[in-house]
mmCIF file of C-alpha atoms and ligand atoms in Angstrom:
data_model
loop_
_atom_site.group_PDB
_atom_site.id
_atom_site.type_symbol
_atom_site.label_atom_id
_atom_site.label_comp_id
_atom_site.label_asym_id
_atom_site.label_seq_id
_atom_site.Cartn_x
_atom_site.Cartn_y
_atom_site.Cartn_z
ATOM 1 C CA UNK Z 142 4.128 25.269 7.131
ATOM 2 C CA UNK Z 143 4.200 21.104 6.402
ATOM 3 C CA UNK Z 144 1.494 19.132 5.751
ATOM 4 C CA UNK Z 145 -0.320 15.381 5.903
ATOM 5 C CA UNK Z 146 -2.599 13.311 5.244
ATOM 6 C CA UNK Z 147 -3.697 11.143 7.294
ATOM 7 C CA UNK Z 148 -6.657 8.409 6.340
ATOM 8 C CA UNK Z 149 -9.203 6.890 9.150
ATOM 9 C CA UNK Z 150 -8.726 9.447 10.849
ATOM 10 C CA UNK Z 151 -12.180 10.079 12.760
ATOM 11 C CA UNK Z 152 -10.885 7.172 15.572
ATOM 12 C CA UNK Z 153 -8.018 5.145 17.040
ATOM 13 C CA UNK Z 154 -4.674 5.629 15.536
ATOM 14 C CA UNK Z 155 -6.356 8.462 12.950
ATOM 15 C CA UNK Z 156 -7.605 10.303 14.758
ATOM 16 C CA UNK Z 157 -4.962 10.335 17.247
ATOM 17 C CA UNK Z 158 -2.062 10.838 14.991
ATOM 18 C CA UNK Z 159 -4.132 14.323 12.894
ATOM 19 C CA UNK Z 160 -4.402 15.832 16.455
ATOM 20 C CA UNK Z 161 -0.076 14.931 17.506
ATOM 21 C CA UNK Z 162 0.654 15.888 13.831
ATOM 22 C CA UNK Z 163 -1.742 19.978 14.381
ATOM 23 C CA UNK Z 164 -0.314 20.619 17.476
ATOM 24 C CA UNK Z 165 3.327 20.427 16.310
ATOM 25 C CA UNK Z 166 1.891 22.941 13.943
ATOM 26 C CA UNK Z 167 1.378 21.000 10.678
ATOM 27 C CA UNK Z 168 -1.530 21.596 8.284
ATOM 28 C CA UNK Z 169 -3.511 18.118 8.606
ATOM 29 C CA UNK Z 170 -6.126 17.083 6.292
ATOM 30 C CA UNK Z 171 -8.014 14.384 7.707
ATOM 31 C CA UNK Z 172 -9.942 11.940 5.800
ATOM 32 C CA UNK Z 173 -13.209 9.544 6.683
ATOM 33 C CA UNK Z 174 -15.750 8.105 5.247
ATOM 34 C CA UNK Z 175 -18.542 9.826 7.428
ATOM 35 C CA UNK Z 176 -17.753 13.252 8.569
ATOM 36 C CA UNK Z 177 -21.103 13.874 9.627
ATOM 37 C CA UNK Z 178 -20.414 11.066 12.061
ATOM 38 C CA UNK Z 179 -17.310 11.815 13.142
ATOM 39 C CA UNK Z 180 -18.149 13.997 16.408
ATOM 40 C CA UNK Z 181 -14.486 13.502 18.062
ATOM 41 C CA UNK Z 182 -12.237 14.301 14.982
ATOM 42 C CA UNK Z 183 -14.667 17.422 13.892
ATOM 43 C CA UNK Z 184 -13.992 18.722 18.220
ATOM 44 C CA UNK Z 185 -10.451 18.404 17.635
ATOM 45 C CA UNK Z 186 -10.790 20.378 14.362
ATOM 46 C CA UNK Z 187 -12.121 22.783 15.856
ATOM 47 C CA UNK Z 188 -9.676 22.529 18.781
ATOM 48 C CA UNK Z 189 -6.965 22.974 16.143
ATOM 49 C CA UNK Z 190 -7.292 26.786 15.323
ATOM 50 C CA UNK Z 191 -7.861 25.575 11.307
ATOM 51 C CA UNK Z 192 -4.750 23.461 11.122
ATOM 52 C CA UNK Z 193 -7.048 20.419 10.389
ATOM 53 C CA UNK Z 194 -9.198 19.956 7.699
ATOM 54 C CA UNK Z 195 -11.688 17.505 7.332
ATOM 55 C CA UNK Z 196 -12.400 15.753 3.876
ATOM 56 C CA UNK Z 197 -14.921 12.895 3.333
ATOM 57 C CA UNK Z 198 -12.427 9.903 2.160
ATOM 58 C CA UNK Z 199 -13.590 5.969 1.389
ATOM 59 C CA UNK Z 200 -10.157 4.817 0.388
ATOM 60 C CA UNK Z 201 -12.055 2.069 -2.024
ATOM 61 C CA UNK Z 202 -14.042 4.946 -3.809
ATOM 62 C CA UNK Z 203 -11.657 5.725 -6.761
ATOM 63 C CA UNK Z 204 -14.019 8.938 -7.712
ATOM 64 C CA UNK Z 205 -13.520 10.267 -4.298
ATOM 65 C CA UNK Z 206 -9.705 9.995 -4.353
ATOM 66 C CA UNK Z 207 -9.205 11.066 -7.521
ATOM 67 C CA UNK Z 208 -11.524 14.089 -6.569
ATOM 68 C CA UNK Z 209 -9.920 15.222 -3.404
ATOM 69 C CA UNK Z 210 -6.160 14.554 -4.974
ATOM 70 C CA UNK Z 211 -7.691 17.232 -7.915
ATOM 71 C CA UNK Z 212 -9.333 19.333 -4.787
ATOM 72 C CA UNK Z 213 -5.586 19.787 -3.338
ATOM 73 C CA UNK Z 214 -3.813 20.293 -6.539
ATOM 74 C CA UNK Z 215 -0.554 22.926 -6.311
ATOM 75 C CA UNK Z 216 -0.587 21.734 -2.073
ATOM 76 C CA UNK Z 217 2.858 20.001 -1.464
ATOM 77 C CA UNK Z 218 2.382 17.389 0.941
ATOM 78 C CA UNK Z 219 4.723 16.533 3.349
ATOM 79 C CA UNK Z 220 3.456 13.567 4.383
ATOM 80 C CA UNK Z 221 0.863 10.886 2.954
ATOM 81 C CA UNK Z 222 0.034 8.539 5.804
ATOM 82 C CA UNK Z 223 -2.080 5.234 5.207
ATOM 83 C CA UNK Z 224 -3.353 4.766 8.169
ATOM 84 C CA UNK Z 225 -7.232 3.087 7.463
ATOM 85 C CA UNK Z 226 -7.559 -0.274 8.063
ATOM 86 C CA UNK Z 227 -9.820 -2.944 8.836
ATOM 87 C CA UNK Z 228 -9.269 -6.532 10.620
ATOM 88 C CA UNK Z 229 -11.873 -8.230 8.939
ATOM 89 C CA UNK Z 230 -13.091 -11.913 9.279
ATOM 90 C CA UNK Z 231 -11.307 -13.744 12.236
ATOM 91 C CA UNK Z 232 -12.647 -17.121 11.080
ATOM 92 C CA UNK Z 233 -9.719 -20.231 10.925
ATOM 93 C CA UNK Z 234 -8.560 -22.574 8.915
ATOM 94 C CA UNK Z 235 -11.341 -24.258 6.658
ATOM 95 C CA UNK Z 236 -13.902 -21.440 6.635
ATOM 96 C CA UNK Z 237 -12.863 -18.204 5.119
ATOM 97 C CA UNK Z 238 -15.472 -15.528 3.645
ATOM 98 C CA UNK Z 239 -13.377 -14.900 0.609
ATOM 99 C CA UNK Z 240 -16.165 -11.992 -0.260
ATOM 100 C CA UNK Z 241 -14.789 -10.808 3.149
ATOM 101 C CA UNK Z 242 -11.474 -11.660 2.600
ATOM 102 C CA UNK Z 243 -11.420 -8.806 -1.000
ATOM 103 C CA UNK Z 244 -12.599 -6.386 1.186
ATOM 104 C CA UNK Z 245 -9.851 -6.477 3.047
ATOM 105 C CA UNK Z 246 -7.600 -6.284 0.531
ATOM 106 C CA UNK Z 247 -9.521 -3.417 -1.278
ATOM 107 C CA UNK Z 248 -9.158 -1.351 2.103
ATOM 108 C CA UNK Z 249 -5.560 -2.007 3.669
ATOM 109 C CA UNK Z 250 -3.870 -2.959 0.633
ATOM 110 C CA UNK Z 251 -5.033 -1.729 -2.702
ATOM 111 C CA UNK Z 252 -6.123 1.315 -1.170
ATOM 112 C CA UNK Z 253 -2.638 2.891 -0.224
ATOM 113 C CA UNK Z 254 -1.453 2.106 -3.432
ATOM 114 C CA UNK Z 255 -4.552 4.309 -5.150
ATOM 115 C CA UNK Z 256 -3.843 6.621 -2.504
ATOM 116 C CA UNK Z 257 0.124 7.027 -3.397
ATOM 117 C CA UNK Z 258 -0.562 6.549 -7.275
ATOM 118 C CA UNK Z 259 -3.410 9.908 -6.835
ATOM 119 C CA UNK Z 260 -1.169 11.765 -4.637
ATOM 120 C CA UNK Z 261 2.161 11.047 -5.273
ATOM 121 C CA UNK Z 262 3.013 14.583 -7.890
ATOM 122 C CA UNK Z 263 1.687 16.500 -4.229
ATOM 123 C CA UNK Z 264 4.389 14.590 -2.065
ATOM 124 C CA UNK Z 265 7.258 15.112 -4.642
ATOM 125 C CA UNK Z 266 6.447 18.819 -4.675
ATOM 126 C CA UNK Z 267 6.722 18.662 -0.820
ATOM 127 C CA UNK Z 268 9.769 19.145 1.706
ATOM 128 C CA UNK Z 269 9.460 16.046 3.714
ATOM 129 C CA UNK Z 270 8.769 13.687 0.896
ATOM 130 C CA UNK Z 271 7.687 11.101 3.422
ATOM 131 C CA UNK Z 272 5.141 8.263 2.431
ATOM 132 C CA UNK Z 273 4.130 5.669 5.573
ATOM 133 C CA UNK Z 274 1.990 2.552 5.310
ATOM 134 C CA UNK Z 275 0.210 1.698 8.568
ATOM 135 C CA UNK Z 276 1.080 -2.375 8.454
ATOM 136 C CA UNK Z 277 1.208 -4.913 10.992
ATOM 137 C CA UNK Z 278 3.517 -7.384 12.520
ATOM 138 C CA UNK Z 279 1.202 -9.720 11.818
ATOM 139 C CA UNK Z 280 2.415 -8.624 8.230
ATOM 140 C CA UNK Z 281 5.755 -10.458 8.688
ATOM 141 C CA UNK Z 282 6.379 -13.848 7.023
ATOM 142 C CA UNK Z 283 9.000 -14.880 9.149
ATOM 143 C CA UNK Z 284 7.258 -14.365 12.068
ATOM 144 C CA UNK Z 285 4.014 -16.007 11.436
ATOM 145 C CA UNK Z 286 4.665 -19.139 14.088
ATOM 146 C CA UNK Z 287 0.974 -18.658 14.668
ATOM 147 C CA UNK Z 288 -1.269 -19.406 11.872
ATOM 148 C CA UNK Z 289 -4.649 -17.843 11.343
ATOM 149 C CA UNK Z 290 -5.668 -14.782 10.650
ATOM 150 C CA UNK Z 291 -5.302 -14.918 7.066
ATOM 151 C CA UNK Z 292 -7.201 -12.351 4.902
ATOM 152 C CA UNK Z 293 -5.564 -9.748 8.061
ATOM 153 C CA UNK Z 294 -1.961 -11.676 7.959
ATOM 154 C CA UNK Z 295 -1.944 -11.695 3.750
ATOM 155 C CA UNK Z 296 -3.562 -7.776 3.593
ATOM 156 C CA UNK Z 297 -0.464 -6.536 5.385
ATOM 157 C CA UNK Z 298 2.372 -8.904 3.985
ATOM 158 C CA UNK Z 299 1.363 -7.893 0.947
ATOM 159 C CA UNK Z 300 1.329 -4.274 1.931
ATOM 160 C CA UNK Z 301 4.909 -4.222 2.507
ATOM 161 C CA UNK Z 302 5.828 -5.879 -0.790
ATOM 162 C CA UNK Z 303 3.825 -2.388 -2.392
ATOM 163 C CA UNK Z 304 5.796 -0.135 0.130
ATOM 164 C CA UNK Z 305 9.304 -2.297 -1.112
ATOM 165 C CA UNK Z 306 7.998 -1.493 -4.663
ATOM 166 C CA UNK Z 307 6.980 2.149 -4.134
ATOM 167 C CA UNK Z 308 10.492 2.718 -2.071
ATOM 168 C CA UNK Z 309 12.407 1.415 -5.587
ATOM 169 C CA UNK Z 310 9.866 3.193 -7.920
ATOM 170 C CA UNK Z 311 9.436 6.534 -6.135
ATOM 171 C CA UNK Z 312 13.167 6.939 -5.278
ATOM 172 C CA UNK Z 313 14.458 9.272 -8.268
ATOM 173 C CA UNK Z 314 11.844 11.435 -7.338
ATOM 174 C CA UNK Z 315 13.270 11.466 -3.337
ATOM 175 C CA UNK Z 316 10.278 10.373 -1.625
ATOM 176 C CA UNK Z 317 10.892 7.955 1.294
ATOM 177 C CA UNK Z 318 8.170 5.300 1.893
ATOM 178 C CA UNK Z 319 8.320 2.917 4.901
ATOM 179 C CA UNK Z 320 6.047 0.150 6.344
ATOM 180 C CA UNK Z 321 5.402 1.112 10.286
ATOM 181 C CA UNK Z 322 3.767 -1.233 13.285
ATOM 182 C CA UNK Z 323 1.767 1.019 15.526
ATOM 183 C CA UNK Z 324 2.360 -1.727 18.265
ATOM 184 C CA UNK Z 325 -0.838 -3.537 19.608
ATOM 185 C CA UNK Z 326 -2.757 -0.407 20.577
ATOM 186 C CA UNK Z 327 -5.999 0.092 22.739
ATOM 187 C CA UNK Z 328 -8.090 0.746 20.035
ATOM 188 C CA UNK Z 329 -11.229 -0.597 18.478
ATOM 189 C CA UNK Z 330 -9.584 -2.762 16.519
ATOM 190 C CA UNK Z 331 -7.059 -3.543 19.043
ATOM 191 C CA UNK Z 332 -9.221 -3.957 22.303
ATOM 192 C CA UNK Z 333 -8.787 -2.739 25.956
ATOM 193 C CA UNK Z 334 -6.147 -5.781 26.615
ATOM 194 C CA UNK Z 335 -3.968 -3.813 24.308
ATOM 195 C CA UNK Z 336 -0.629 -3.109 25.420
ATOM 196 C CA UNK Z 337 -0.251 0.529 24.628
ATOM 197 C CA UNK Z 338 -2.257 3.608 24.551
ATOM 198 C CA UNK Z 339 -3.243 5.215 21.581
ATOM 199 C CA UNK Z 340 -1.257 8.214 22.707
ATOM 200 C CA UNK Z 341 2.370 6.368 23.478
ATOM 201 C CA UNK Z 342 1.909 4.465 20.024
ATOM 202 C CA UNK Z 343 1.695 7.711 18.440
ATOM 203 C CA UNK Z 344 4.518 9.609 20.272
ATOM 204 C CA UNK Z 345 6.762 6.630 19.083
ATOM 205 C CA UNK Z 346 5.139 6.712 15.792
ATOM 206 C CA UNK Z 347 6.117 10.268 15.573
ATOM 207 C CA UNK Z 348 9.491 9.625 16.880
ATOM 208 C CA UNK Z 349 10.315 7.499 14.152
ATOM 209 C CA UNK Z 350 8.936 9.588 11.436
ATOM 210 C CA UNK Z 351 11.268 12.489 12.448
ATOM 211 C CA UNK Z 352 14.395 10.325 12.256
ATOM 212 C CA UNK Z 353 13.791 8.830 8.964
ATOM 213 C CA UNK Z 354 16.265 9.456 6.183
ATOM 214 C CA UNK Z 355 15.666 8.366 2.324
ATOM 215 C CA UNK Z 356 18.185 5.698 3.272
ATOM 216 C CA UNK Z 357 15.105 4.309 5.461
ATOM 217 C CA UNK Z 358 13.290 4.132 2.586
ATOM 218 C CA UNK Z 359 11.603 0.480 1.726
ATOM 219 C CA UNK Z 360 11.968 -0.677 5.616
ATOM 220 C CA UNK Z 361 9.747 -1.744 8.210
ATOM 221 C CA UNK Z 362 10.024 -0.554 11.849
ATOM 222 C CA UNK Z 363 7.797 -0.668 14.935
ATOM 223 C CA UNK Z 364 6.929 2.402 17.250
ATOM 224 C CA UNK Z 365 10.243 2.277 19.108
ATOM 225 C CA UNK Z 366 11.733 2.753 16.009
ATOM 226 C CA UNK Z 367 13.224 -1.379 16.378
ATOM 227 C CA UNK Z 368 13.301 -2.921 12.265
ATOM 228 C CA UNK Z 369 11.019 -5.606 12.054
ATOM 229 C CA UNK Z 370 11.712 -8.572 9.436
ATOM 230 C CA UNK Z 371 9.854 -8.848 6.396
HETATM 231 N N1 LIG K 651 -4.701 -1.504 17.044
HETATM 232 C C1 LIG K 651 -3.805 -2.141 17.061
HETATM 233 O O1 LIG K 651 -3.328 -3.193 17.935
HETATM 234 C C2 LIG K 651 -3.159 -1.812 15.821
HETATM 235 C C3 LIG K 651 -2.196 -2.863 15.392
HETATM 236 C C4 LIG K 651 -1.997 -3.254 14.361
HETATM 237 C C5 LIG K 651 -1.796 -2.151 12.829
HETATM 238 N N2 LIG K 651 -3.257 -1.354 12.906
HETATM 239 C C6 LIG K 651 -3.083 -0.789 12.103
HETATM 240 O O2 LIG K 651 -3.573 0.510 12.724
HETATM 241 C C7 LIG K 651 -4.598 1.086 11.313
HETATM 242 C C8 LIG K 651 -5.450 2.275 12.364
HETATM 243 O O3 LIG K 651 -6.224 0.777 13.069
HETATM 244 P P1 LIG K 651 -6.954 1.461 14.567
HETATM 245 O O4 LIG K 651 -6.329 -0.010 15.485
HETATM 246 O O5 LIG K 651 -6.622 2.485 14.594
HETATM 247 O O6 LIG K 651 -8.265 0.724 14.148
HETATM 248 P P2 LIG K 651 -9.958 1.566 14.263
HETATM 249 O O7 LIG K 651 -9.786 2.309 15.231
HETATM 250 O O8 LIG K 651 -10.440 0.362 13.577
HETATM 251 O O9 LIG K 651 -9.698 2.299 13.354
HETATM 252 C C9 LIG K 651 -9.885 2.187 11.921
HETATM 253 C C10 LIG K 651 -10.077 3.360 10.888
HETATM 254 O O10 LIG K 651 -9.530 2.860 9.417
HETATM 255 C C11 LIG K 651 -11.139 3.645 9.207
HETATM 256 N N3 LIG K 651 -11.692 3.056 7.743
HETATM 257 C C12 LIG K 651 -12.091 1.611 7.658
HETATM 258 N N4 LIG K 651 -12.356 1.756 6.571
HETATM 259 C C13 LIG K 651 -12.034 2.396 5.799
HETATM 260 C C14 LIG K 651 -12.522 2.699 4.407
HETATM 261 N N5 LIG K 651 -12.784 2.261 3.666
HETATM 262 N N6 LIG K 651 -12.371 4.039 3.993
HETATM 263 C C15 LIG K 651 -11.608 5.160 4.696
HETATM 264 N N7 LIG K 651 -11.008 4.806 6.012
HETATM 265 C C16 LIG K 651 -11.670 3.457 6.826
HETATM 266 C C17 LIG K 651 -12.136 3.585 10.335
HETATM 267 O O11 LIG K 651 -13.095 4.544 9.673
HETATM 268 P P3 LIG K 651 -14.766 4.482 10.311
HETATM 269 O O12 LIG K 651 -14.949 4.514 11.615
HETATM 270 O O13 LIG K 651 -15.430 4.775 9.032
HETATM 271 O O14 LIG K 651 -15.123 2.725 9.890
HETATM 272 C C18 LIG K 651 -11.297 4.161 10.987
HETATM 273 O O15 LIG K 651 -10.466 5.441 11.181
HETATM 274 C C19 LIG K 651 -5.049 0.253 10.637
HETATM 275 O O16 LIG K 651 -4.657 0.074 9.388
HETATM 276 C C20 LIG K 651 -4.435 -1.245 11.172
HETATM 277 O O17 LIG K 651 -4.251 -2.455 10.394
HETATM 278 C C21 LIG K 651 -3.540 -1.384 14.178
#
């Protein structure tokens, strides 16, 4: 049975990814910061006939990441989905909160790398060997003609660079690494005016993942399968 690990799986896109991947018969390690405060994830896990395991994981906590990786040792991981993310401060030019910006980088940029470094052996031992970093179109440098959003945009642009670097470093091990943009989605982050439902976005992302080949490694796709410019 293929296995996935998803971060930030207690709400929004992460929760729906866990639900829908488990519904296809996969085993899913669903990670969240506070399992005891994640009633939707717990209910989803209860309805999944043992295919969803819930794990406590703050992706910025090195000890927690290392101990989860150790507890899964010997269990191949077909898909590592780095989904957890925050938008951070929305202040424009001239009023940056640099401490808050650091937190955005810790969660959106450095945590995915920490996850990959800790789980790479399990991914390498799997059949699918896929790592997906949840990026955003707002991280596209060439598409930025609106300015603003410095913390979030810079975190996702840098995450894209991490994707690209990993695609080179992990190619010899047969691991495919991509960045994806889920569309503008109705979640706590995307807001209720967003264009896409969580279900439609995740259905699209899953279609994209199903078609990926090693030749796609180091590329950036949206939920419709269109390739995005860096
Ligand atoms: N929605 C959109 O339109 C959109 C567009 C482009 C990209 N994205 C990306 O999609 C991903 C998911 O976003 P979403 O829209 O589903 O947002 P969301 O509903 O706000 O969910 C964010 C998730 O990330 C988790 N998280 C935050 N900090 C964490 C940490 N330190 N450790 C572990 N988990 C942490 C949250 O957990 P808690 O509940 O514990 O805070 C939550 O589960 C993000 O990477 C986001 O940047 C979203």
